[in-house]
XYZ file of C-alpha atoms in Angstrom:
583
model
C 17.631 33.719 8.050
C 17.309 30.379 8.898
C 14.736 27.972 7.260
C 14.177 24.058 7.964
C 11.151 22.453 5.818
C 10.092 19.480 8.002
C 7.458 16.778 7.818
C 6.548 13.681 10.115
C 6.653 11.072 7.378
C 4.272 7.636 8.138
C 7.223 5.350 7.847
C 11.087 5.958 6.989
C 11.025 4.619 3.687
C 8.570 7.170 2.593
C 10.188 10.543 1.739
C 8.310 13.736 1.326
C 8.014 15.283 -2.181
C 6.464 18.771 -1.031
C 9.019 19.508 1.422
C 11.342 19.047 -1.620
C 9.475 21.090 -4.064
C 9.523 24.583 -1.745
C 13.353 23.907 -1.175
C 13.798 24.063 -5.232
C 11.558 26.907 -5.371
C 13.005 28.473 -2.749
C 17.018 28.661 -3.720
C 18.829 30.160 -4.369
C 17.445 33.218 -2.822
C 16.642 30.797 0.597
C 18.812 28.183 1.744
C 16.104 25.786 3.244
C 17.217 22.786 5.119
C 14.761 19.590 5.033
C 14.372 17.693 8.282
C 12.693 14.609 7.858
C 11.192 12.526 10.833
C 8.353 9.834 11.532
C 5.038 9.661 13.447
C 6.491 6.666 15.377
C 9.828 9.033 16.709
C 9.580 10.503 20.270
C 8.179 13.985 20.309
C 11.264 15.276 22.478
C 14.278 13.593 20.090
C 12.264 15.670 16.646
C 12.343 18.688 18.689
C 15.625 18.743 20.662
C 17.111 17.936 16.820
C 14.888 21.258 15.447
C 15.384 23.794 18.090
C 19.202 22.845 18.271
C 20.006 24.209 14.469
C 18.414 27.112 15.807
C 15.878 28.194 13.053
C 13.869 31.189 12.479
C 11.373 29.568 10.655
C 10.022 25.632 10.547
C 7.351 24.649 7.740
C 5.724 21.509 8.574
C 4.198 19.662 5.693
C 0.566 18.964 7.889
C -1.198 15.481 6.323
C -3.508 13.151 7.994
C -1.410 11.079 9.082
C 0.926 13.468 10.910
C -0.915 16.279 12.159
C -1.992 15.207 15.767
C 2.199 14.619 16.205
C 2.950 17.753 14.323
C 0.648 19.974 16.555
C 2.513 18.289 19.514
C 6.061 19.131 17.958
C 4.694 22.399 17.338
C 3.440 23.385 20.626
C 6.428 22.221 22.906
C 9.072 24.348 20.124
C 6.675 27.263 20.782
C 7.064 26.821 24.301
C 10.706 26.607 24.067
C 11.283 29.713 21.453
C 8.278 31.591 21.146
C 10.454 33.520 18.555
C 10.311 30.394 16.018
C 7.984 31.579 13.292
C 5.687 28.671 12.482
C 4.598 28.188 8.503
C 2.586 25.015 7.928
C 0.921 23.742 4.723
C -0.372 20.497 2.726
C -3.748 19.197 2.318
C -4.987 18.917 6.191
C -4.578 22.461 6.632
C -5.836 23.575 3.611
C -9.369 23.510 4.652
C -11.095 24.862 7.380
C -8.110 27.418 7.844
C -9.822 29.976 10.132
C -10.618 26.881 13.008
C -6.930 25.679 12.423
C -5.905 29.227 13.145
C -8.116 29.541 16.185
C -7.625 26.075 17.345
C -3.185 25.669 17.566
C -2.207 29.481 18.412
C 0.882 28.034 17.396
C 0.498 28.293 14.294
C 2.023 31.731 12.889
C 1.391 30.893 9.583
C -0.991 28.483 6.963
C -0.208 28.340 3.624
C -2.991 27.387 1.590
C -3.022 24.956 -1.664
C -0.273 25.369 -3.710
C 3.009 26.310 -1.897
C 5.705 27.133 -3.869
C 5.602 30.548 -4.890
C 3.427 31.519 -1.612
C 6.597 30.016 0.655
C 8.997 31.809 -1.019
C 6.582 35.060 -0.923
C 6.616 34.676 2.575
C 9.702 34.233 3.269
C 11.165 37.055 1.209
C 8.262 39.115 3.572
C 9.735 37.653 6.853
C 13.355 38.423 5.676
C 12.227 41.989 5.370
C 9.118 44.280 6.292
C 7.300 41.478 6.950
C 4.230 43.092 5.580
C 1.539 40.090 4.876
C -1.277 41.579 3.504
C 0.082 40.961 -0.117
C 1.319 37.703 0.172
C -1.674 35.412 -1.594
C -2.406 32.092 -0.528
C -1.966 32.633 3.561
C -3.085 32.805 6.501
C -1.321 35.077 9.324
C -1.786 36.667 12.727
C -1.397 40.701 12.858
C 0.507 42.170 15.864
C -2.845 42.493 17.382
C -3.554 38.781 17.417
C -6.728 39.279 14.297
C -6.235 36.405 12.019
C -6.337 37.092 8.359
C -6.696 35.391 5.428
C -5.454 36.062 2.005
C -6.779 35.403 -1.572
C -5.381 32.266 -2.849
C -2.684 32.070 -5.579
C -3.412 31.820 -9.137
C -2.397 27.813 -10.330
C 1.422 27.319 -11.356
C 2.385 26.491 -14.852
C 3.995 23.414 -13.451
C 6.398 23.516 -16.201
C 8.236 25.548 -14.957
C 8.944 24.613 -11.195
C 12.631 23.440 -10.705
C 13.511 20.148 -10.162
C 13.392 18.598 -6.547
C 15.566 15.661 -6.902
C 19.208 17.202 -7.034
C 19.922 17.686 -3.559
C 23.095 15.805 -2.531
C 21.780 15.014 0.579
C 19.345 13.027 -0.965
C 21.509 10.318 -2.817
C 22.587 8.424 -0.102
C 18.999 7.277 1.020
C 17.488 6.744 -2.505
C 18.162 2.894 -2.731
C 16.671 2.530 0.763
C 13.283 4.503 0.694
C 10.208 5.151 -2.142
C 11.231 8.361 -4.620
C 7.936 9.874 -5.381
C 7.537 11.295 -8.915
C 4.554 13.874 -9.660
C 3.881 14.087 -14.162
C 0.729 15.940 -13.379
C -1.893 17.518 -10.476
C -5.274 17.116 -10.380
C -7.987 14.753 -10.974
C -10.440 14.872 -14.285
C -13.716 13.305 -11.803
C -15.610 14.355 -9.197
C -15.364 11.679 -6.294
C -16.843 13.144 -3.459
C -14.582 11.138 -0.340
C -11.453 12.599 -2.472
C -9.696 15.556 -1.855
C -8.268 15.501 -5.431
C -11.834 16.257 -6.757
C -11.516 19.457 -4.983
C -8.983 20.756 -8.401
C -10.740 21.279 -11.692
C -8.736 20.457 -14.459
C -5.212 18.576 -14.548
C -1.928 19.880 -15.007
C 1.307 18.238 -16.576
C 4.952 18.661 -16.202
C 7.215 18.674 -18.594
C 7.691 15.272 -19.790
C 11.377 15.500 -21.208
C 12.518 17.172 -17.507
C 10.647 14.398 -15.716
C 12.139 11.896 -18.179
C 15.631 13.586 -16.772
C 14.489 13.455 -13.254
C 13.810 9.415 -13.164
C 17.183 8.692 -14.962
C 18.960 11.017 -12.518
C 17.316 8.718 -9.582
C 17.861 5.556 -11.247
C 21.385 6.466 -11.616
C 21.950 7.639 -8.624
C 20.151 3.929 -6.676
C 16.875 4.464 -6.881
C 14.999 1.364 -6.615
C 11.302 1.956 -5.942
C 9.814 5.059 -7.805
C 6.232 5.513 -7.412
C 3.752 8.338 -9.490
C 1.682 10.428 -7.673
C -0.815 11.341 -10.175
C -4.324 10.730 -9.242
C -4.899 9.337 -12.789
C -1.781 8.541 -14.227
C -3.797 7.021 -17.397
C -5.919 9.557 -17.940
C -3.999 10.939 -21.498
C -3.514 7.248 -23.702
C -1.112 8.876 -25.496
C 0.818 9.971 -22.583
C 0.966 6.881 -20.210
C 2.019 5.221 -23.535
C 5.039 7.601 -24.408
C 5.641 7.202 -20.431
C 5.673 3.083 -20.063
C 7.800 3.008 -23.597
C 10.580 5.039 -21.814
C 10.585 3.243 -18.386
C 10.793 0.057 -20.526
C 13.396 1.337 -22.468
C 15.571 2.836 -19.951
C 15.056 1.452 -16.865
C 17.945 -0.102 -14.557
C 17.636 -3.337 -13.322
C 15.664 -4.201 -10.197
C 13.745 -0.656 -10.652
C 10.158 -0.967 -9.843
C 7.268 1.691 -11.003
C 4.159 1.938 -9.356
C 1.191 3.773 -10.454
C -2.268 4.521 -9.695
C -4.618 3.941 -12.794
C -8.320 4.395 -13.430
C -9.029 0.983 -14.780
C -12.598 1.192 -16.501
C -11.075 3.998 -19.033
C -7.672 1.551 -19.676
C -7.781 0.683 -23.425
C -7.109 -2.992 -24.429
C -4.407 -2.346 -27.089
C -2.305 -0.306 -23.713
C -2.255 -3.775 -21.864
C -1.758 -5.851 -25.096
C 1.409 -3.296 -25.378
C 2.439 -3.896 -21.430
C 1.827 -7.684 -22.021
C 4.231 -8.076 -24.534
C 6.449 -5.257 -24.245
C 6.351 -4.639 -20.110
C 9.617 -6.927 -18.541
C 7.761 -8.954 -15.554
C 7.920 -7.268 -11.966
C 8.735 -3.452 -13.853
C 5.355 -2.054 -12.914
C 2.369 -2.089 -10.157
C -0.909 -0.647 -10.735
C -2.979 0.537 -8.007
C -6.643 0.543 -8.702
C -9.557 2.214 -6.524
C -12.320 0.477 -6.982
C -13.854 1.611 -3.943
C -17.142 0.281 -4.374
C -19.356 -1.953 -7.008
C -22.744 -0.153 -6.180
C -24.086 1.778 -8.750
C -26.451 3.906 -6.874
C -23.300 3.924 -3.794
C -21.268 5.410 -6.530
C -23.963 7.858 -8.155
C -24.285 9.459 -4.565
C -20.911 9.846 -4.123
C -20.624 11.059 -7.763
C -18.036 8.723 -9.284
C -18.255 7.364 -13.132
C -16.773 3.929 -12.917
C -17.405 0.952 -15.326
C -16.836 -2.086 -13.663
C -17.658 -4.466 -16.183
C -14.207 -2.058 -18.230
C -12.953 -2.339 -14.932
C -13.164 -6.268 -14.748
C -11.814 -6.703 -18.277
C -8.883 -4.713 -17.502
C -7.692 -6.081 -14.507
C -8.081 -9.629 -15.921
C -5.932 -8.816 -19.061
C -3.054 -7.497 -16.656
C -3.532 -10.458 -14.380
C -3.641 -13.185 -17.314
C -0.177 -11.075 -18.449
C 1.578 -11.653 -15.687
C 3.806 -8.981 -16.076
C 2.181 -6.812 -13.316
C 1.110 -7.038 -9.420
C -2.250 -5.151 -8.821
C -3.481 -3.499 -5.697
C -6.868 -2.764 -5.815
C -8.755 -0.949 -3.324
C -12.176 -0.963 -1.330
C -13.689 1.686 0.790
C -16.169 0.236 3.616
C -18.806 2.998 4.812
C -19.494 4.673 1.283
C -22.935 6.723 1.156
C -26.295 4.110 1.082
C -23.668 0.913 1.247
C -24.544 -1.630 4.065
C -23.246 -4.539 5.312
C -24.538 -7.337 3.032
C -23.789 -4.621 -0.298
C -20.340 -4.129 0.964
C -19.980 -8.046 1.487
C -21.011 -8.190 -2.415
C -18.687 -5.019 -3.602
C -16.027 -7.251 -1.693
C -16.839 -10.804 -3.325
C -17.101 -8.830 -6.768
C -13.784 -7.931 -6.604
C -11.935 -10.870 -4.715
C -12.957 -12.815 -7.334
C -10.788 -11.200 -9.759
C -7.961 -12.151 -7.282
C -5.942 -9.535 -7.268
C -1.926 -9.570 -5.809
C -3.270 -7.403 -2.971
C -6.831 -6.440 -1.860
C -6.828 -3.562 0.703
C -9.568 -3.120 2.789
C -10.045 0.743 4.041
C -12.277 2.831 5.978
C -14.276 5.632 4.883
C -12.581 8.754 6.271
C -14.395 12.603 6.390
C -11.604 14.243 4.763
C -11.760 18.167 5.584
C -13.076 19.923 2.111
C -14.545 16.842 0.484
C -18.321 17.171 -0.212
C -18.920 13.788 1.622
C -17.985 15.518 4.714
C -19.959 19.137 3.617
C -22.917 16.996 3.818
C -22.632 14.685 6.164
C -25.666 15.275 8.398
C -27.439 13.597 5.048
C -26.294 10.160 5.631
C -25.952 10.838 9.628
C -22.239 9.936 9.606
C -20.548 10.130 12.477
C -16.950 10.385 12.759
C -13.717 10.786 14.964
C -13.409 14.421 15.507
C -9.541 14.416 15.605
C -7.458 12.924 12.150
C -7.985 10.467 10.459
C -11.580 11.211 10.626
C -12.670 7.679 10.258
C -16.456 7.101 10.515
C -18.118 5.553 13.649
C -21.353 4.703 11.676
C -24.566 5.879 9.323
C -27.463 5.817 8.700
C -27.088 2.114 6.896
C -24.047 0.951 8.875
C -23.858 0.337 12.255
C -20.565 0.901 14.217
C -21.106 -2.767 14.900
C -21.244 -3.510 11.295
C -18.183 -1.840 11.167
C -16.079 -3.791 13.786
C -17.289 -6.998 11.627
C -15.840 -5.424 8.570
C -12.544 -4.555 10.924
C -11.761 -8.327 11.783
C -12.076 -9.041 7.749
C -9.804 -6.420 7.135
C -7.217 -8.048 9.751
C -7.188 -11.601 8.313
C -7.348 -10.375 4.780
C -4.086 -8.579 5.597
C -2.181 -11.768 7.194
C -3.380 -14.200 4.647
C -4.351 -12.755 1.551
C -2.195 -9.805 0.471
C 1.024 -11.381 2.319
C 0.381 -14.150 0.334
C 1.811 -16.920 2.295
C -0.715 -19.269 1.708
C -2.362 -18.843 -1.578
C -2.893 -22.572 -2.066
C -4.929 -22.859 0.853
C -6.740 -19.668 1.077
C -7.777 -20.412 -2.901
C -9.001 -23.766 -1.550
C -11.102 -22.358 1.202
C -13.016 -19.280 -0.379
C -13.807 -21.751 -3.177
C -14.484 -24.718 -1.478
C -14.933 -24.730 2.017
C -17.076 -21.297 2.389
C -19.835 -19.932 0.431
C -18.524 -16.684 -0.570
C -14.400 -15.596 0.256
C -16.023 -12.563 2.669
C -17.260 -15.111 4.567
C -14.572 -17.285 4.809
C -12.795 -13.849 5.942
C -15.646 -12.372 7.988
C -16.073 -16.202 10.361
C -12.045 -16.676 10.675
C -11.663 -13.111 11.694
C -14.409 -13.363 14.007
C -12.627 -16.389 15.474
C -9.494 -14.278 15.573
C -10.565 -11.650 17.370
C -12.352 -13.870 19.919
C -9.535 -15.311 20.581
C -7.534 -12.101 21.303
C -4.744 -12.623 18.562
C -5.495 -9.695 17.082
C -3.480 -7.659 20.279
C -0.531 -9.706 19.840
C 2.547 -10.737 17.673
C 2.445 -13.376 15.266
C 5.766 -15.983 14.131
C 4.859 -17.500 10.974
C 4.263 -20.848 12.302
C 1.664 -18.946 14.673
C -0.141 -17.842 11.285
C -0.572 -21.798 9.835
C -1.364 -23.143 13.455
C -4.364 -20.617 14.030
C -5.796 -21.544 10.570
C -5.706 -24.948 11.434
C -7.448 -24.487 14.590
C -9.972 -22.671 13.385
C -10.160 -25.147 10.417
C -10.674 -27.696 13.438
C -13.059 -25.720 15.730
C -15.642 -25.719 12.562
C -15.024 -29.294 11.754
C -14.661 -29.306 7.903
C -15.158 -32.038 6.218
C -11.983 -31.727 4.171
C -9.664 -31.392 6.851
C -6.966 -33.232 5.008
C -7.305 -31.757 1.530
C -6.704 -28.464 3.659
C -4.017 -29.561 5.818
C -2.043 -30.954 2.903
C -2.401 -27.946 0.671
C -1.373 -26.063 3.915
C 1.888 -28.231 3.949
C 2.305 -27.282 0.311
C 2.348 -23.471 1.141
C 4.561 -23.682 4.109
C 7.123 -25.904 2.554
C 7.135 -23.902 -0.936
C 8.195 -20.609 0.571
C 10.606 -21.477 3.111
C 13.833 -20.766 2.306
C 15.442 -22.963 4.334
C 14.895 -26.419 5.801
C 12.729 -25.861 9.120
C 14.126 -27.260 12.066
C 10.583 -28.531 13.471
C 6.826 -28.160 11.501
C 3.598 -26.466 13.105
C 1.907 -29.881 12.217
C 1.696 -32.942 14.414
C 1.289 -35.453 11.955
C 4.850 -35.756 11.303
C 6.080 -39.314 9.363
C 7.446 -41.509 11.756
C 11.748 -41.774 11.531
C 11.444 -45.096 9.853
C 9.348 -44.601 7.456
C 11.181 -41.415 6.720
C 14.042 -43.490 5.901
C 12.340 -46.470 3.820
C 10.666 -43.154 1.293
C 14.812 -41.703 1.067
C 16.037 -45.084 -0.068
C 13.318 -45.260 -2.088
C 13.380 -42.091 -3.667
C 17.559 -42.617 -4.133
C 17.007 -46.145 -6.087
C 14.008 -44.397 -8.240
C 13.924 -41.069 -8.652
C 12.262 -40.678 -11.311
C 9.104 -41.503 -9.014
C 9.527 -37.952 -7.574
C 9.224 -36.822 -11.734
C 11.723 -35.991 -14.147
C 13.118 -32.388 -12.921
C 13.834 -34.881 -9.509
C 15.718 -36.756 -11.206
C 17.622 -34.414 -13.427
C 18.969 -33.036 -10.420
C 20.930 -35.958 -9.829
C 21.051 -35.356 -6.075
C 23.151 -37.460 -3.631
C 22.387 -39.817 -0.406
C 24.303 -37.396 1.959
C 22.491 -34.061 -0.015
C 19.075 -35.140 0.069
C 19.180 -36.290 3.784
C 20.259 -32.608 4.348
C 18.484 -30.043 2.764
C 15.523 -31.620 2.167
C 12.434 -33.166 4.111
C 9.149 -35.382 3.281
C 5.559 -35.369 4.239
C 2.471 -37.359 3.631
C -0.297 -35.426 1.253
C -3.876 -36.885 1.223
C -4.373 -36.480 -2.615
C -1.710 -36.570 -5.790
C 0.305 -33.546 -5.593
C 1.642 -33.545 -9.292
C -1.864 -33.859 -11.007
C -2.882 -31.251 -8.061
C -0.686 -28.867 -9.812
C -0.933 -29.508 -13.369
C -4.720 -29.687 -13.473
C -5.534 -28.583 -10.443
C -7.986 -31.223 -9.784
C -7.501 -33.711 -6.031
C -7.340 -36.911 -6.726
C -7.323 -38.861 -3.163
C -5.209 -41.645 -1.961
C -1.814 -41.000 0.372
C 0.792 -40.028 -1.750
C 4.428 -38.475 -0.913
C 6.298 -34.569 -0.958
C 9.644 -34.177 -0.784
C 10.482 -30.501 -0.265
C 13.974 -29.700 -1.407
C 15.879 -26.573 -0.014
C 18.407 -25.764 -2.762
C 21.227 -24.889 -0.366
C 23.075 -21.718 -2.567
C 19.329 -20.431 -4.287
C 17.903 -20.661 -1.051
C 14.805 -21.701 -2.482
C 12.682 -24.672 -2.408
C 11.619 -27.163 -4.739
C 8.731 -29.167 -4.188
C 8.149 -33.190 -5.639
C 5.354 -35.249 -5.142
C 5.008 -38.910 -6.166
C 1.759 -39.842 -7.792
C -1.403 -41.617 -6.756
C -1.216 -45.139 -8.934
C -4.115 -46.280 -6.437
């Protein structure tokens, strides 16, 4: 018998854990052969590729994400071989199986929750008498065309599942895409948008085989290994035992990511990480979701966001790890102006990345049981975002939408730190509504349909900087010259701004700079560059305030002063010197 486990991953860095799990389960009774394609691949290449092996059965690993493009796979290989017996499983077909059943007569089979031991149940039953009835945890058709549906299957003692790293075929992609590593399932709260809240109880692997499995990827080029666990901090002890071994043993340029519960973090774990953690090792991703009490009450999450605060401010003033934290717009009872607080609340502990999501009516979460209670309404195919409440308008929403758009380009890409820091402190009253008015301008102006170059990103700032006629136009445009010039990597050929020094006086600030260097500071100077170097790799610029007591104290003193930007030719990296203000 013939068995491919497929799934339509979101990108092709991303691999597919599950898919990997019910092929270790599986063997060596079943050889099961994983197929693994993307949302963005034409329907007709993933199908011509899965009907030429010729299989007798394709599991699909159904999420979000995929499904829409998985039904479509589904229904033209059903067309083809009607023979094919369909299996499909994960968390978007776990719920509401009877409508999936009667909605995609394609689908022969659902396996529900769980899948390991109920794939490999059904497959010994399809190998055979192919007699369902016993086979817990399904869903199935009878020869009559009745659907049925089976008991679930008692929980695994995760323990004991085989590993599902060691497949050759898997070695040559691991330095290229994310290895996912699971140390537990299920979530110890109750949030009510979450699937995961669904479980009682969590579950844990065996640490000394999961301690095997991430030195087998390492070894083998894994570079980015990232933990599913809802709660990867729940158990102190635990996440402690587990960041002293990744510290210990980890290969060089091996990143971990995580998602943590802040609020329940203690301080002596991130006084261990700060001193112990080798910068750039580890990401945490935080939910915060929202900073509403009575949002969060309805919803039923415990979260602590002064605990919160304290811990994401004693991993940020560590500066060992990058933090992602996360917001959900369109929460229970949480309107425009409280979302615009929840966001300013936590943009001002300026995290590495802030990502700005939409509430989506997951099937089996409670928020979506009782929906009619905040008069949600929602798409009715995946992802199930909402369209509006009872509290937010679908107008709101758009707003929220061009925020989330700008926030991507020029917060969490972090090309322009300098500036942005400037202008949600200075310029605006609040960062949301620095981000709310410039993404308003940007969608206005129809840029959000269309590419972007770099330069494109700086000159629509400045535009928009200019359309609302700041009074600091300068201090902007300067600090804007800062960010540009500090992460190039090269010298540009031409700048996105027009008020270039004139070739002369170019000139006069090179000889200058080559009879005193020291004016440029002492690290200038040390470099001991030549006349034919400098005029090379590096350029100058006029700044409207002193850029060396900008970046020691942070403070503007005006007055024209100098930056010479220095692209170090074999680092290809720049170095930035500014002459001081002695006005």
């Amino acid at each position: 018998m013939k068995v491919i486990a497929a799934t339509l991953n979101a990108k092709f860095i991303h691999t597919n854990i599950a898919i990997r799990y019910l092929k270790a389960y599986a063997e060596p009774e079943f050889q099961v052969d994983l197929s693994e394609y993307t949302i963005k691949d034409p329907t007709m290449n993933i199908v011509t590729d899965l009907v030429q092996r010729k299989p007798d059965v394709i599991g699909f690993s159904c999420y979000i994400w995929n499904i829409e493009e998985t039904i479509k796979v589904i229904s033209m290989i059903k067309k083809i071989n009607p023979s094919i017996q369909i299996v499909v499983g994960g968390p978007e077909v776990t719920y509401d199986v009877m409508e999936w059943m009667e909605k995609v007569p394609q689908f022969d089979f659902i396996v529900i929750g769980e899948g390991e031991e109920t794939f490999k149940n059904l497959l010994q039953q399809l190998n055979s008498e192919k007699d369902y009835r016993h086979v817990a945890g399904i869903s199935y058709r009878t020869g009559t065309g009745e659907i049925k549906l089976n008991p679930q299957r008692h929980k695994l003692d995760l323990r004991e599942l085989p590993s599902p790293y060691r497949f050759e075929e898997d070695i040559k992609h691991l330095g290229k895409r994310v290895s996912y590593i699971e140390t537990s399932r299920g979530c110890p709260f109750s949030c009510q948008f979450c699937l995961s809240s669904i479980e009682v109880g969590v579950r844990y692997f065996d640490r000394e085989k999961i301690k095997e499995d991430i030195r087998y990827l390492m070894k083998n080029g894994a570079k980015t290994i990232k933990f599913v666990d809802r709660t990867f901090n729940i158990s102190r002890s635990y996440a402690l035992e587990m960041f002293r071994f990744l510290i210990d043993e980890h290969l060089p340029g091996t990143v971990f990511q995580f998602e943590i519960t802040a609020d329940i973090m203690r301080p002596e774990v991130i006084e261990f990480l700060n001193q112990e953690a080798p910068p750039g090792l580890f990401r945490f991703e935080i939910g915060v979701q929202s900073t509403n009490d009575y949002t969060n009450e309805l919803v039923m999450r415990k979260q602590n966001f002064e605990k919160l605060t304290r811990t994401v401010t004693m991993v940020k003033e560590g500066k060992k790890i990058d933090q992602h934290l996360d917001l959900i717009a369109g929460l229970p009872e949480e309107d425009y102006d409280t979302f615009k607080r929840t966001f300013n609340d936590v943009f001002e502990m300026r995290p590495e990345e802030l990502q700005l999501g939409f509430l989506k009516m997951l099937r089996g979460t409670g928020l979506r049981l009782r929906a009619a209670d905040h008069q949600y309404i929602y798409m009715d195919q995946s992802p199930y975002e909402i369209l509006g409440n009872n509290v937010l308008s679908f107008d709101d929403i758009i707003r929220i939408k061009q925020v989330e758009d700008v926030l991507e380009k020029y917060w969490n890409d972090h090309r322009m730190d300098h500036t942005i820091e400037y202008l949600v402190t200075n310029s605006f009253s609040s960062p949301f509504e620095f981000f709310q008015q410039f993404g308003s301008y940007w969608e206005d102006r129809g840029w959000s349909r269309i590419g972007h170059q770099l330069e494109d990103l700086y000159k629509r700032l400045f535009e928009f900087i200019e359309t609302i006629n700041l009074p600091d136009r300068d201090i902007i445009l300067s600090l804007m010259k800062i960010d540009y010039l500090e992460n190039a990597k090269f010298k540009p050929r031409k700048s996105w701004w027009e008020d270039r020094l004139q070739k002369d006086e170019r000139s006069a600030l090179y000889h200058l700079f080559l009879e005193e260097p020291r004016m440029l500071g002492e690290d200038f100077a040390a470099l001991g560059i030549k006349e034919k170097e400098l005029y090379k790799h590096s350029i100058v610029e006029e700044l409207s305030f002193d850029y060396p007591e900008y970046m020691e104290t942070g403070v503007f003193l005006p007055g024209k002063t100098s930056l010479l930007a220095y692209f170090e030719p074999t680092k290809q990296q720049s170095l930035l010197f500014g002459t001081k203000n002695n006005k």
